[in-house]
Tab-separated table of C-alpha atoms in Angstrom:
chain	number	residue	atom	x	y	z
A	268	UNK	CA	-78.311	141.982	58.763
A	269	UNK	CA	-74.751	142.371	57.631
A	270	UNK	CA	-74.124	138.668	57.877
A	271	UNK	CA	-76.449	137.183	55.963
A	272	UNK	CA	-75.008	138.948	52.925
A	273	UNK	CA	-72.069	137.264	52.267
A	274	UNK	CA	-74.208	134.085	52.688
A	275	UNK	CA	-75.817	134.371	49.108
A	276	UNK	CA	-72.571	133.925	47.835
A	277	UNK	CA	-71.415	131.051	49.584
A	278	UNK	CA	-74.704	129.236	49.957
A	279	UNK	CA	-75.441	128.311	46.760
A	280	UNK	CA	-72.508	125.797	45.458
A	281	UNK	CA	-73.735	125.955	42.203
A	282	UNK	CA	-72.310	128.975	40.984
A	283	UNK	CA	-69.292	128.146	42.081
A	284	UNK	CA	-69.434	125.230	40.297
A	285	UNK	CA	-70.507	126.762	36.992
A	286	UNK	CA	-67.602	129.067	37.152
A	287	UNK	CA	-65.123	126.505	37.625
A	288	UNK	CA	-66.672	124.298	35.008
A	289	UNK	CA	-66.536	127.453	32.787
A	290	UNK	CA	-62.928	128.025	33.018
A	291	UNK	CA	-62.329	124.238	32.714
A	292	UNK	CA	-64.098	124.409	29.271
A	293	UNK	CA	-62.294	127.390	28.354
A	294	UNK	CA	-59.304	125.716	28.875
A	295	UNK	CA	-60.243	122.314	27.293
A	296	UNK	CA	-61.362	124.087	24.315
A	297	UNK	CA	-58.139	125.873	24.095
A	298	UNK	CA	-56.372	123.168	24.451
A	299	UNK	CA	-58.966	120.636	21.963
A	300	UNK	CA	-57.871	122.962	19.145
A	301	UNK	CA	-54.147	122.334	19.721
A	302	UNK	CA	-54.359	118.876	19.728
A	303	UNK	CA	-56.576	118.611	16.941
A	304	UNK	CA	-54.106	120.505	14.513
A	305	UNK	CA	-51.447	118.124	15.883
A	306	UNK	CA	-54.101	114.850	15.534
A	307	UNK	CA	-55.182	116.281	11.739
A	308	UNK	CA	-51.001	117.133	10.684
A	309	UNK	CA	-50.040	113.218	12.053
A	310	UNK	CA	-53.288	112.075	10.221
A	311	UNK	CA	-52.366	113.900	7.044
A	312	UNK	CA	-48.624	112.672	7.232
A	313	UNK	CA	-49.926	108.911	7.514
A	314	UNK	CA	-52.531	109.612	5.030
A	315	UNK	CA	-49.970	110.794	2.534
A	316	UNK	CA	-47.419	107.918	3.490
A	317	UNK	CA	-50.021	104.766	3.087
A	318	UNK	CA	-51.800	106.440	0.120
A	319	UNK	CA	-48.271	107.897	-1.530
A	320	UNK	CA	-48.954	105.415	-4.521
A	321	UNK	CA	-52.172	107.160	-5.464
A	322	UNK	CA	-51.491	110.466	-4.417
A	323	UNK	CA	-49.110	112.698	-5.854
A	324	UNK	CA	-45.810	112.277	-4.182
A	325	UNK	CA	-44.415	115.279	-2.089
A	326	UNK	CA	-41.402	116.763	-1.269
A	327	UNK	CA	-41.372	114.837	2.299
A	328	UNK	CA	-42.512	111.337	0.730
A	329	UNK	CA	-39.932	111.522	-2.202
A	330	UNK	CA	-37.498	113.797	-3.575
A	331	UNK	CA	-37.804	115.899	-6.576
A	332	UNK	CA	-34.990	114.042	-8.797
A	333	UNK	CA	-36.570	110.402	-7.838
A	334	UNK	CA	-40.182	112.033	-9.059
A	335	UNK	CA	-38.343	113.616	-12.283
A	336	UNK	CA	-36.916	109.891	-12.769
A	337	UNK	CA	-40.176	108.048	-12.390
A	338	UNK	CA	-42.126	110.637	-14.374
A	339	UNK	CA	-39.628	110.566	-17.317
């Protein structure tokens, strides 16, 4: 009667898979935010470089002196 008690913990591998999946999903969601922020910055920088002529030039794409000369 003492031996069958630890069996329910080991018997269903589904619970172990679910716990491992939850741990992996929590880590993946955390890294997904970091990767999403990193990709968003890259996309913003590339979009500013591609659409630099249409949008207002920023300090990164064009210095302030050139911006004042082109505007004046």
